[in-house]
PDB file of C-alpha atoms in Angstrom:
ATOM      1  CA  MET A   1      78.439 -29.929  10.706  1.00  0.00           C
ATOM      2  CA  MET A   2      81.577 -28.233  11.988  1.00  0.00           C
ATOM      3  CA  ASP A   3      84.664 -30.350  12.663  1.00  0.00           C
ATOM      4  CA  LYS A   4      85.781 -28.539  15.827  1.00  0.00           C
ATOM      5  CA  VAL A   5      86.119 -30.995  18.707  1.00  0.00           C
ATOM      6  CA  ILE A   6      84.332 -29.682  21.806  1.00  0.00           C
ATOM      7  CA  ILE A   7      84.387 -32.864  23.941  1.00  0.00           C
ATOM      8  CA  LYS A   8      87.284 -35.295  24.021  1.00  0.00           C
ATOM      9  CA  THR A   9      87.930 -38.297  26.240  1.00  0.00           C
ATOM     10  CA  THR A  10      91.245 -40.133  26.308  1.00  0.00           C
ATOM     11  CA  GLY A  11      91.514 -43.527  27.937  1.00  0.00           C
ATOM     12  CA  LEU A  12      88.567 -42.607  30.156  1.00  0.00           C
ATOM     13  CA  THR A  13      87.965 -45.412  32.639  1.00  0.00           C
ATOM     14  CA  LYS A  14      85.760 -45.785  35.709  1.00  0.00           C
ATOM     15  CA  LYS A  15      85.997 -48.769  38.029  1.00  0.00           C
ATOM     16  CA  TYR A  16      83.944 -49.616  41.090  1.00  0.00           C
ATOM     17  CA  GLY A  17      86.034 -52.242  42.820  1.00  0.00           C
ATOM     18  CA  ASP A  18      86.401 -55.108  40.356  1.00  0.00           C
ATOM     19  CA  PHE A  19      83.603 -53.792  38.139  1.00  0.00           C
ATOM     20  CA  THR A  20      84.571 -51.642  35.156  1.00  0.00           C
ATOM     21  CA  ALA A  21      81.689 -49.300  34.275  1.00  0.00           C
ATOM     22  CA  VAL A  22      83.567 -47.475  31.485  1.00  0.00           C
ATOM     23  CA  ASP A  23      86.605 -49.051  29.873  1.00  0.00           C
ATOM     24  CA  ASN A  24      89.266 -46.977  28.089  1.00  0.00           C
ATOM     25  CA  LEU A  25      86.847 -44.650  26.314  1.00  0.00           C
ATOM     26  CA  ASN A  26      88.331 -42.587  23.481  1.00  0.00           C
ATOM     27  CA  LEU A  27      85.634 -40.306  22.109  1.00  0.00           C
ATOM     28  CA  GLU A  28      85.410 -37.020  20.215  1.00  0.00           C
ATOM     29  CA  ILE A  29      82.198 -35.010  19.901  1.00  0.00           C
ATOM     30  CA  TYR A  30      82.015 -32.053  17.531  1.00  0.00           C
ATOM     31  CA  GLU A  31      80.697 -28.583  18.130  1.00  0.00           C
ATOM     32  CA  GLY A  32      77.093 -28.166  16.992  1.00  0.00           C
ATOM     33  CA  GLU A  33      76.312 -31.855  16.442  1.00  0.00           C
ATOM     34  CA  ILE A  34      73.634 -34.036  17.997  1.00  0.00           C
ATOM     35  CA  PHE A  35      75.342 -37.130  19.368  1.00  0.00           C
ATOM     36  CA  GLY A  36      73.378 -40.153  20.590  1.00  0.00           C
ATOM     37  CA  LEU A  37      74.625 -42.498  23.311  1.00  0.00           C
ATOM     38  CA  LEU A  38      72.953 -45.893  22.887  1.00  0.00           C
ATOM     39  CA  GLY A  39      73.078 -48.932  25.077  1.00  0.00           C
ATOM     40  CA  PRO A  40      71.151 -51.020  27.595  1.00  0.00           C
ATOM     41  CA  ASN A  41      71.046 -50.274  31.308  1.00  0.00           C
ATOM     42  CA  GLY A  42      74.469 -50.754  32.833  1.00  0.00           C
ATOM     43  CA  ALA A  43      76.262 -50.151  29.536  1.00  0.00           C
ATOM     44  CA  GLY A  44      78.219 -47.170  30.862  1.00  0.00           C
ATOM     45  CA  LYS A  45      76.247 -44.281  29.387  1.00  0.00           C
ATOM     46  CA  THR A  46      75.271 -42.571  32.637  1.00  0.00           C
ATOM     47  CA  THR A  47      78.711 -43.037  34.166  1.00  0.00           C
ATOM     48  CA  THR A  48      80.228 -41.430  31.079  1.00  0.00           C
ATOM     49  CA  LEU A  49      77.864 -38.449  31.344  1.00  0.00           C
ATOM     50  CA  LEU A  50      78.667 -38.020  35.033  1.00  0.00           C
ATOM     51  CA  MET A  51      82.386 -37.905  34.256  1.00  0.00           C
ATOM     52  CA  LEU A  52      81.805 -35.328  31.506  1.00  0.00           C
ATOM     53  CA  LEU A  53      79.843 -33.229  34.004  1.00  0.00           C
ATOM     54  CA  GLY A  54      82.586 -33.536  36.615  1.00  0.00           C
ATOM     55  CA  LEU A  55      80.183 -35.242  39.010  1.00  0.00           C
ATOM     56  CA  THR A  56      82.318 -38.376  39.343  1.00  0.00           C
ATOM     57  CA  GLU A  57      86.069 -38.762  38.977  1.00  0.00           C
ATOM     58  CA  PRO A  58      87.548 -41.212  36.482  1.00  0.00           C
ATOM     59  CA  THR A  59      89.781 -43.998  37.731  1.00  0.00           C
ATOM     60  CA  GLU A  60      92.045 -43.417  34.749  1.00  0.00           C
ATOM     61  CA  GLY A  61      92.164 -41.150  31.717  1.00  0.00           C
ATOM     62  CA  THR A  62      90.810 -37.675  31.065  1.00  0.00           C
ATOM     63  CA  ALA A  63      87.668 -35.911  29.888  1.00  0.00           C
ATOM     64  CA  GLU A  64      88.045 -32.500  28.259  1.00  0.00           C
ATOM     65  CA  VAL A  65      84.972 -30.291  27.771  1.00  0.00           C
ATOM     66  CA  ALA A  66      85.418 -27.100  25.725  1.00  0.00           C
ATOM     67  CA  GLY A  67      89.075 -27.041  26.660  1.00  0.00           C
ATOM     68  CA  CYS A  68      88.412 -27.637  30.369  1.00  0.00           C
ATOM     69  CA  ASP A  69      89.476 -30.673  32.365  1.00  0.00           C
ATOM     70  CA  ALA A  70      86.156 -32.034  33.641  1.00  0.00           C
ATOM     71  CA  THR A  71      87.765 -33.320  36.848  1.00  0.00           C
ATOM     72  CA  LYS A  72      90.025 -30.373  37.734  1.00  0.00           C
ATOM     73  CA  GLU A  73      87.877 -27.514  36.374  1.00  0.00           C
ATOM     74  CA  THR A  74      84.423 -28.676  37.416  1.00  0.00           C
ATOM     75  CA  LEU A  75      82.999 -25.197  38.042  1.00  0.00           C
ATOM     76  CA  ARG A  76      84.043 -23.980  34.585  1.00  0.00           C
ATOM     77  CA  VAL A  77      82.434 -27.050  33.021  1.00  0.00           C
ATOM     78  CA  LYS A  78      79.195 -26.461  34.923  1.00  0.00           C
ATOM     79  CA  ARG A  79      78.995 -22.920  33.526  1.00  0.00           C
ATOM     80  CA  ILE A  80      79.013 -24.116  29.917  1.00  0.00           C
ATOM     81  CA  VAL A  81      77.101 -27.405  30.192  1.00  0.00           C
ATOM     82  CA  GLY A  82      73.364 -27.763  30.784  1.00  0.00           C
ATOM     83  CA  TYR A  83      71.999 -31.096  32.027  1.00  0.00           C
ATOM     84  CA  LEU A  84      68.452 -32.431  31.847  1.00  0.00           C
ATOM     85  CA  PRO A  85      68.096 -35.721  33.788  1.00  0.00           C
ATOM     86  CA  ASP A  86      65.544 -38.379  32.869  1.00  0.00           C
ATOM     87  CA  ASN A  87      63.384 -37.456  35.859  1.00  0.00           C
ATOM     88  CA  VAL A  88      63.499 -33.678  35.852  1.00  0.00           C
ATOM     89  CA  GLY A  89      62.551 -32.117  39.174  1.00  0.00           C
ATOM     90  CA  PHE A  90      61.020 -28.728  39.960  1.00  0.00           C
ATOM     91  CA  TYR A  91      59.436 -27.049  42.951  1.00  0.00           C
ATOM     92  CA  GLU A  92      55.872 -28.042  42.165  1.00  0.00           C
ATOM     93  CA  ASP A  93      54.279 -25.404  44.394  1.00  0.00           C
ATOM     94  CA  MET A  94      56.081 -22.702  42.387  1.00  0.00           C
ATOM     95  CA  THR A  95      55.106 -21.482  38.927  1.00  0.00           C
ATOM     96  CA  GLY A  96      57.111 -22.091  35.776  1.00  0.00           C
ATOM     97  CA  ARG A  97      58.297 -18.497  35.871  1.00  0.00           C
ATOM     98  CA  GLU A  98      59.319 -18.771  39.534  1.00  0.00           C
ATOM     99  CA  ASN A  99      61.272 -21.966  38.941  1.00  0.00           C
ATOM    100  CA  LEU A 100      63.234 -20.387  36.095  1.00  0.00           C
ATOM    101  CA  ARG A 101      63.852 -17.263  38.156  1.00  0.00           C
ATOM    102  CA  PHE A 102      65.275 -19.416  40.945  1.00  0.00           C
ATOM    103  CA  THR A 103      67.586 -21.177  38.481  1.00  0.00           C
ATOM    104  CA  GLY A 104      68.789 -17.829  37.158  1.00  0.00           C
ATOM    105  CA  GLN A 105      69.555 -16.656  40.686  1.00  0.00           C
ATOM    106  CA  LEU A 106      71.474 -19.852  41.448  1.00  0.00           C
ATOM    107  CA  ASN A 107      73.603 -19.166  38.367  1.00  0.00           C
ATOM    108  CA  GLY A 108      74.358 -15.624  39.523  1.00  0.00           C
ATOM    109  CA  LEU A 109      72.578 -13.834  36.675  1.00  0.00           C
ATOM    110  CA  GLU A 110      71.544 -10.192  36.948  1.00  0.00           C
ATOM    111  CA  PRO A 111      67.815  -9.659  37.684  1.00  0.00           C
ATOM    112  CA  ASP A 112      67.083  -7.908  34.382  1.00  0.00           C
ATOM    113  CA  ILE A 113      68.832 -10.666  32.400  1.00  0.00           C
ATOM    114  CA  ILE A 114      66.860 -13.287  34.328  1.00  0.00           C
ATOM    115  CA  GLU A 115      63.505 -11.709  33.528  1.00  0.00           C
ATOM    116  CA  GLU A 116      64.383 -11.200  29.882  1.00  0.00           C
ATOM    117  CA  ARG A 117      65.486 -14.807  29.472  1.00  0.00           C
ATOM    118  CA  ILE A 118      62.440 -16.167  31.287  1.00  0.00           C
ATOM    119  CA  GLU A 119      60.077 -14.513  28.823  1.00  0.00           C
ATOM    120  CA  LYS A 120      62.056 -15.556  25.752  1.00  0.00           C
ATOM    121  CA  LEU A 121      62.592 -19.125  26.892  1.00  0.00           C
ATOM    122  CA  LEU A 122      58.988 -19.735  27.954  1.00  0.00           C
ATOM    123  CA  GLU A 123      57.892 -18.545  24.540  1.00  0.00           C
ATOM    124  CA  ARG A 124      60.471 -20.736  22.825  1.00  0.00           C
ATOM    125  CA  VAL A 125      59.323 -23.903  24.607  1.00  0.00           C
ATOM    126  CA  LYS A 126      55.652 -22.950  24.140  1.00  0.00           C
ATOM    127  CA  LEU A 127      54.818 -22.464  27.813  1.00  0.00           C
ATOM    128  CA  SER A 128      54.016 -18.740  27.836  1.00  0.00           C
ATOM    129  CA  ASP A 129      50.339 -19.391  28.463  1.00  0.00           C
ATOM    130  CA  VAL A 130      51.059 -21.406  31.646  1.00  0.00           C
ATOM    131  CA  ARG A 131      53.992 -19.380  32.943  1.00  0.00           C
ATOM    132  CA  ASP A 132      52.095 -18.404  36.107  1.00  0.00           C
ATOM    133  CA  LYS A 133      50.574 -21.804  36.821  1.00  0.00           C
ATOM    134  CA  LYS A 134      52.132 -24.065  39.421  1.00  0.00           C
ATOM    135  CA  VAL A 135      54.411 -26.708  37.954  1.00  0.00           C
ATOM    136  CA  GLY A 136      52.532 -29.373  39.904  1.00  0.00           C
ATOM    137  CA  THR A 137      49.701 -28.918  37.395  1.00  0.00           C
ATOM    138  CA  TYR A 138      51.977 -29.447  34.364  1.00  0.00           C
ATOM    139  CA  SER A 139      51.912 -32.611  32.259  1.00  0.00           C
ATOM    140  CA  ARG A 140      55.122 -34.608  31.812  1.00  0.00           C
ATOM    141  CA  GLY A 141      55.627 -33.093  28.383  1.00  0.00           C
ATOM    142  CA  MET A 142      55.263 -29.581  29.768  1.00  0.00           C
ATOM    143  CA  LYS A 143      57.759 -30.368  32.521  1.00  0.00           C
ATOM    144  CA  GLN A 144      60.216 -31.697  29.933  1.00  0.00           C
ATOM    145  CA  ARG A 145      59.915 -28.491  27.927  1.00  0.00           C
ATOM    146  CA  LEU A 146      60.320 -26.438  31.101  1.00  0.00           C
ATOM    147  CA  GLY A 147      63.425 -28.543  31.735  1.00  0.00           C
ATOM    148  CA  ILE A 148      64.849 -27.435  28.387  1.00  0.00           C
ATOM    149  CA  ALA A 149      64.137 -23.804  29.317  1.00  0.00           C
ATOM    150  CA  ASP A 150      65.786 -24.411  32.677  1.00  0.00           C
ATOM    151  CA  THR A 151      68.993 -25.716  31.070  1.00  0.00           C
ATOM    152  CA  LEU A 152      69.025 -22.709  28.706  1.00  0.00           C
ATOM    153  CA  MET A 153      68.881 -20.138  31.513  1.00  0.00           C
ATOM    154  CA  LYS A 154      72.687 -20.075  31.729  1.00  0.00           C
ATOM    155  CA  ASP A 155      73.035 -20.134  27.915  1.00  0.00           C
ATOM    156  CA  PRO A 156      75.178 -23.312  27.746  1.00  0.00           C
ATOM    157  CA  LYS A 157      77.361 -24.344  24.838  1.00  0.00           C
ATOM    158  CA  ILE A 158      76.625 -28.009  25.508  1.00  0.00           C
ATOM    159  CA  ILE A 159      73.364 -29.677  26.570  1.00  0.00           C
ATOM    160  CA  ILE A 160      73.202 -33.220  27.908  1.00  0.00           C
ATOM    161  CA  LEU A 161      69.775 -34.875  27.784  1.00  0.00           C
ATOM    162  CA  ASP A 162      68.994 -38.168  29.494  1.00  0.00           C
ATOM    163  CA  GLU A 163      65.930 -39.863  27.940  1.00  0.00           C
ATOM    164  CA  PRO A 164      64.295 -36.526  26.994  1.00  0.00           C
ATOM    165  CA  THR A 165      61.261 -38.097  25.271  1.00  0.00           C
ATOM    166  CA  LEU A 166      60.533 -40.867  27.761  1.00  0.00           C
ATOM    167  CA  GLY A 167      56.844 -41.039  28.632  1.00  0.00           C
ATOM    168  CA  LEU A 168      55.743 -38.388  26.132  1.00  0.00           C
ATOM    169  CA  ASP A 169      52.804 -38.794  23.766  1.00  0.00           C
ATOM    170  CA  PRO A 170      53.507 -38.690  19.994  1.00  0.00           C
ATOM    171  CA  GLU A 171      52.841 -34.944  19.741  1.00  0.00           C
ATOM    172  CA  GLY A 172      55.061 -34.296  22.752  1.00  0.00           C
ATOM    173  CA  VAL A 173      57.814 -36.394  21.187  1.00  0.00           C
ATOM    174  CA  ARG A 174      57.582 -34.462  17.926  1.00  0.00           C
ATOM    175  CA  GLU A 175      57.758 -31.109  19.709  1.00  0.00           C
ATOM    176  CA  MET A 176      60.734 -32.226  21.798  1.00  0.00           C
ATOM    177  CA  LEU A 177      62.670 -33.556  18.801  1.00  0.00           C
ATOM    178  CA  ASP A 178      61.976 -30.370  16.842  1.00  0.00           C
ATOM    179  CA  LEU A 179      63.214 -28.289  19.773  1.00  0.00           C
ATOM    180  CA  ILE A 180      66.379 -30.369  20.190  1.00  0.00           C
ATOM    181  CA  THR A 181      67.136 -30.068  16.473  1.00  0.00           C
ATOM    182  CA  GLU A 182      66.629 -26.307  16.639  1.00  0.00           C
ATOM    183  CA  LEU A 183      69.005 -25.993  19.598  1.00  0.00           C
ATOM    184  CA  SER A 184      71.704 -27.684  17.545  1.00  0.00           C
ATOM    185  CA  LYS A 185      71.150 -26.339  14.047  1.00  0.00           C
ATOM    186  CA  LYS A 186      69.965 -22.810  14.854  1.00  0.00           C
ATOM    187  CA  ASP A 187      71.915 -22.107  18.049  1.00  0.00           C
ATOM    188  CA  ASN A 188      74.971 -24.212  17.180  1.00  0.00           C
ATOM    189  CA  ARG A 189      74.814 -25.901  20.580  1.00  0.00           C
ATOM    190  CA  THR A 190      76.257 -29.356  21.029  1.00  0.00           C
ATOM    191  CA  ILE A 191      73.621 -31.881  22.138  1.00  0.00           C
ATOM    192  CA  ILE A 192      74.338 -35.256  23.742  1.00  0.00           C
ATOM    193  CA  ILE A 193      71.329 -37.552  24.094  1.00  0.00           C
ATOM    194  CA  SER A 194      71.307 -40.753  26.114  1.00  0.00           C
ATOM    195  CA  SER A 195      68.346 -42.861  25.032  1.00  0.00           C
ATOM    196  CA  HIS A 196      67.106 -46.350  24.203  1.00  0.00           C
ATOM    197  CA  LEU A 197      64.347 -45.058  21.881  1.00  0.00           C
ATOM    198  CA  LEU A 198      66.186 -45.877  18.691  1.00  0.00           C
ATOM    199  CA  HIS A 199      63.663 -44.664  16.125  1.00  0.00           C
ATOM    200  CA  GLN A 200      63.721 -41.196  17.629  1.00  0.00           C
ATOM    201  CA  ILE A 201      67.508 -41.107  17.849  1.00  0.00           C
ATOM    202  CA  GLN A 202      67.722 -42.123  14.219  1.00  0.00           C
ATOM    203  CA  LYS A 203      65.590 -39.139  13.205  1.00  0.00           C
ATOM    204  CA  ILE A 204      67.728 -36.386  14.673  1.00  0.00           C
ATOM    205  CA  CYS A 205      71.262 -37.566  15.550  1.00  0.00           C
ATOM    206  CA  ASP A 206      74.242 -36.709  13.367  1.00  0.00           C
ATOM    207  CA  ARG A 207      76.233 -39.571  14.895  1.00  0.00           C
ATOM    208  CA  VAL A 208      75.656 -42.312  17.432  1.00  0.00           C
ATOM    209  CA  GLY A 209      77.866 -44.360  19.739  1.00  0.00           C
ATOM    210  CA  ILE A 210      76.914 -47.876  20.837  1.00  0.00           C
ATOM    211  CA  PHE A 211      77.916 -48.824  24.384  1.00  0.00           C
ATOM    212  CA  VAL A 212      78.034 -52.417  25.617  1.00  0.00           C
ATOM    213  CA  LYS A 213      79.490 -53.430  29.001  1.00  0.00           C
ATOM    214  CA  GLY A 214      81.502 -50.247  29.373  1.00  0.00           C
ATOM    215  CA  ASN A 215      82.957 -50.354  25.872  1.00  0.00           C
ATOM    216  CA  LEU A 216      82.234 -48.114  22.918  1.00  0.00           C
ATOM    217  CA  LEU A 217      81.839 -50.764  20.224  1.00  0.00           C
ATOM    218  CA  ALA A 218      80.866 -48.579  17.278  1.00  0.00           C
ATOM    219  CA  ILE A 219      80.593 -44.905  16.473  1.00  0.00           C
ATOM    220  CA  GLY A 220      79.647 -42.862  13.434  1.00  0.00           C
ATOM    221  CA  PRO A 221      76.785 -41.590  11.270  1.00  0.00           C
ATOM    222  CA  ILE A 222      74.017 -44.162  11.129  1.00  0.00           C
ATOM    223  CA  GLU A 223      74.389 -44.786   7.384  1.00  0.00           C
ATOM    224  CA  THR A 224      78.152 -45.463   7.536  1.00  0.00           C
ATOM    225  CA  LEU A 225      77.774 -47.373  10.787  1.00  0.00           C
ATOM    226  CA  GLY A 226      75.436 -49.766   9.017  1.00  0.00           C
ATOM    227  CA  GLU A 227      78.009 -50.300   6.277  1.00  0.00           C
ATOM    228  CA  LYS A 228      80.651 -51.134   8.864  1.00  0.00           C
ATOM    229  CA  VAL A 229      78.504 -53.453  10.955  1.00  0.00           C
ATOM    230  CA  PHE A 230      77.116 -55.374   7.970  1.00  0.00           C
ATOM    231  CA  GLU A 231      80.269 -55.364   5.892  1.00  0.00           C
ATOM    232  CA  ASN A 232      80.390 -58.225   3.363  1.00  0.00           C
ATOM    233  CA  GLU A 233      76.664 -58.876   3.822  1.00  0.00           C
ATOM    234  CA  PRO A 234      74.237 -58.149   0.960  1.00  0.00           C
ATOM    235  CA  ILE A 235      72.131 -55.006   0.923  1.00  0.00           C
ATOM    236  CA  THR A 236      68.402 -55.706   0.703  1.00  0.00           C
ATOM    237  CA  LEU A 237      66.098 -53.220  -1.028  1.00  0.00           C
ATOM    238  CA  GLU A 238      62.326 -53.407  -1.039  1.00  0.00           C
ATOM    239  CA  ILE A 239      60.576 -51.433  -3.780  1.00  0.00           C
ATOM    240  CA  GLU A 240      57.008 -51.055  -5.010  1.00  0.00           C
ATOM    241  CA  VAL A 241      56.886 -49.907  -8.616  1.00  0.00           C
ATOM    242  CA  LEU A 242      54.068 -49.392 -11.113  1.00  0.00           C
ATOM    243  CA  PRO A 243      53.497 -51.046 -13.487  1.00  0.00           C
ATOM    244  CA  LEU A 244      55.098 -54.210 -12.144  1.00  0.00           C
ATOM    245  CA  ASP A 245      55.809 -56.119 -15.348  1.00  0.00           C
ATOM    246  CA  GLY A 246      58.461 -58.360 -16.815  1.00  0.00           C
ATOM    247  CA  LYS A 247      60.191 -55.438 -18.463  1.00  0.00           C
ATOM    248  CA  VAL A 248      60.842 -53.640 -15.191  1.00  0.00           C
ATOM    249  CA  ILE A 249      62.290 -56.789 -13.590  1.00  0.00           C
ATOM    250  CA  GLU A 250      64.596 -57.247 -16.548  1.00  0.00           C
ATOM    251  CA  MET A 251      65.575 -53.583 -16.400  1.00  0.00           C
ATOM    252  CA  ILE A 252      66.381 -53.697 -12.659  1.00  0.00           C
ATOM    253  CA  ASN A 253      68.357 -56.901 -13.116  1.00  0.00           C
ATOM    254  CA  SER A 254      70.596 -55.134 -15.642  1.00  0.00           C
ATOM    255  CA  ILE A 255      72.088 -52.968 -12.881  1.00  0.00           C
ATOM    256  CA  ASN A 256      75.603 -54.067 -11.959  1.00  0.00           C
ATOM    257  CA  GLY A 257      76.036 -55.518  -8.484  1.00  0.00           C
ATOM    258  CA  ILE A 258      72.634 -57.200  -8.085  1.00  0.00           C
ATOM    259  CA  SER A 259      72.929 -60.761  -6.789  1.00  0.00           C
ATOM    260  CA  ASP A 260      69.239 -61.674  -6.466  1.00  0.00           C
ATOM    261  CA  ILE A 261      65.828 -60.283  -7.422  1.00  0.00           C
ATOM    262  CA  LYS A 262      62.328 -61.605  -6.732  1.00  0.00           C
ATOM    263  CA  THR A 263      58.754 -60.399  -6.338  1.00  0.00           C
ATOM    264  CA  ILE A 264      56.723 -60.958  -3.177  1.00  0.00           C
ATOM    265  CA  GLU A 265      53.149 -59.676  -2.708  1.00  0.00           C
ATOM    266  CA  GLY A 266      53.498 -56.929  -5.286  1.00  0.00           C
ATOM    267  CA  LYS A 267      56.923 -55.735  -4.104  1.00  0.00           C
ATOM    268  CA  VAL A 268      60.311 -56.296  -5.691  1.00  0.00           C
ATOM    269  CA  ILE A 269      62.999 -57.557  -3.297  1.00  0.00           C
ATOM    270  CA  ILE A 270      66.529 -56.870  -4.488  1.00  0.00           C
ATOM    271  CA  GLN A 271      69.814 -58.014  -3.006  1.00  0.00           C
ATOM    272  CA  SER A 272      73.093 -56.400  -3.987  1.00  0.00           C
ATOM    273  CA  HIS A 273      76.651 -56.091  -2.725  1.00  0.00           C
ATOM    274  CA  VAL A 274      76.920 -52.404  -3.642  1.00  0.00           C
ATOM    275  CA  GLU A 275      74.744 -49.328  -3.146  1.00  0.00           C
ATOM    276  CA  ILE A 276      72.351 -49.082  -6.123  1.00  0.00           C
ATOM    277  CA  ARG A 277      69.527 -46.811  -4.942  1.00  0.00           C
ATOM    278  CA  LYS A 278      70.504 -43.725  -6.933  1.00  0.00           C
ATOM    279  CA  GLU A 279      71.035 -45.716 -10.111  1.00  0.00           C
ATOM    280  CA  LEU A 280      67.789 -47.640  -9.558  1.00  0.00           C
ATOM    281  CA  VAL A 281      65.684 -44.512  -9.060  1.00  0.00           C
ATOM    282  CA  LYS A 282      67.256 -42.800 -12.070  1.00  0.00           C
ATOM    283  CA  LEU A 283      66.696 -45.807 -14.328  1.00  0.00           C
ATOM    284  CA  LEU A 284      63.038 -46.254 -13.364  1.00  0.00           C
ATOM    285  CA  SER A 285      62.271 -42.536 -13.611  1.00  0.00           C
ATOM    286  CA  GLN A 286      63.816 -42.259 -17.058  1.00  0.00           C
ATOM    287  CA  ASN A 287      61.603 -45.119 -18.242  1.00  0.00           C
ATOM    288  CA  ASP A 288      58.389 -43.634 -16.791  1.00  0.00           C
ATOM    289  CA  TYR A 289      57.909 -46.113 -13.964  1.00  0.00           C
ATOM    290  CA  GLU A 290      56.249 -44.847 -10.795  1.00  0.00           C
ATOM    291  CA  ILE A 291      58.058 -45.603  -7.530  1.00  0.00           C
ATOM    292  CA  ARG A 292      55.468 -45.952  -4.780  1.00  0.00           C
ATOM    293  CA  TYR A 293      57.778 -47.183  -2.053  1.00  0.00           C
ATOM    294  CA  LEU A 294      61.513 -47.761  -1.569  1.00  0.00           C
ATOM    295  CA  LYS A 295      63.223 -48.966   1.586  1.00  0.00           C
ATOM    296  CA  GLN A 296      66.595 -50.405   2.445  1.00  0.00           C
ATOM    297  CA  ARG A 297      66.123 -53.226   4.919  1.00  0.00           C
ATOM    298  CA  GLY A 298      68.484 -54.580   7.518  1.00  0.00           C
ATOM    299  CA  ARG A 299      70.743 -51.535   8.063  1.00  0.00           C
ATOM    300  CA  GLU A 300      68.562 -49.274  10.163  1.00  0.00           C
ATOM    301  CA  LEU A 301      69.586 -48.303  13.685  1.00  0.00           C
ATOM    302  CA  ASP A 302      67.387 -51.029  15.163  1.00  0.00           C
ATOM    303  CA  ASP A 303      69.276 -53.604  13.105  1.00  0.00           C
ATOM    304  CA  ILE A 304      72.685 -52.211  14.059  1.00  0.00           C
ATOM    305  CA  TYR A 305      71.703 -52.139  17.720  1.00  0.00           C
ATOM    306  CA  SER A 306      70.335 -55.681  17.644  1.00  0.00           C
ATOM    307  CA  ARG A 307      73.444 -56.996  15.906  1.00  0.00           C
ATOM    308  CA  TYR A 308      75.698 -55.789  18.696  1.00  0.00           C
ATOM    309  CA  PHE A 309      73.425 -56.803  21.536  1.00  0.00           C
ATOM    310  CA  ALA A 310      72.869 -60.222  20.016  1.00  0.00           C
ATOM    311  CA  GLY A 311      76.515 -60.865  20.862  1.00  0.00           C
ATOM    312  CA  LYS A 312      77.704 -60.863  17.254  1.00  0.00           C
ATOM    313  CA  GLU A 313      80.081 -57.938  17.579  1.00  0.00           C
TER     314      GLU A 313
END
């Protein structure tokens, strides 16, 4: 990931009367990364996105997008940022091709550029075979993919996606996540995703930010975020190894940092105060033990999220 900051907020605050929707937000998002905004309804995610898009003015502070002030240079921001809302809307009596053509015209593109992009984008989002069918006949997943094509018509540097996988079937989710990853890694576009579907966010995001009551409580890569949130708490590993004998238990217990080890229903449960996975795998492999399963419990995104929203921050 590149370390060039493309979005920066400083003291960004939005108040509605006595209610503070976003409170003194200081955030940096890097060029080419996939950044996940997490939080319950009313946490401040949508208000933050609207301020980045220049669609609502902050009460205090600033939001800078690719060097542009989002409040004072709204038109410049709109040229470089694509936005896909959670309930994407199209003219349903128009075809996919016609909808994209209309978007291109609204963005002032030349006719030949519009037609060229339409063909390439429909192919990229796997809608070439339904390009001339009315959008009213499209499934939700097809409309979501058309929405991605729609945001790409103006070739944005930054794409903001609000619940892009909501309501999709498993195959639709997989296709959408693959497409989002490609937009970041292949195109070097910056992607911001607002979502409550934690398992999906965990799969593709480089970093996440956790919002609660207008405050950004934690930010970082998921693995380091877990270390921060659960600092001074033991790490729990669950491993299934064959053969499971007394020798392997003794061998595992020889690793420095282990505070407890036990077997439950054919699995070995290990607690430690330091990271031991690499050493554990190396030791077992060198002694010809087969590792069938290995998982670190308690520091996944679901656990981090629950810890904050359980009021233990």
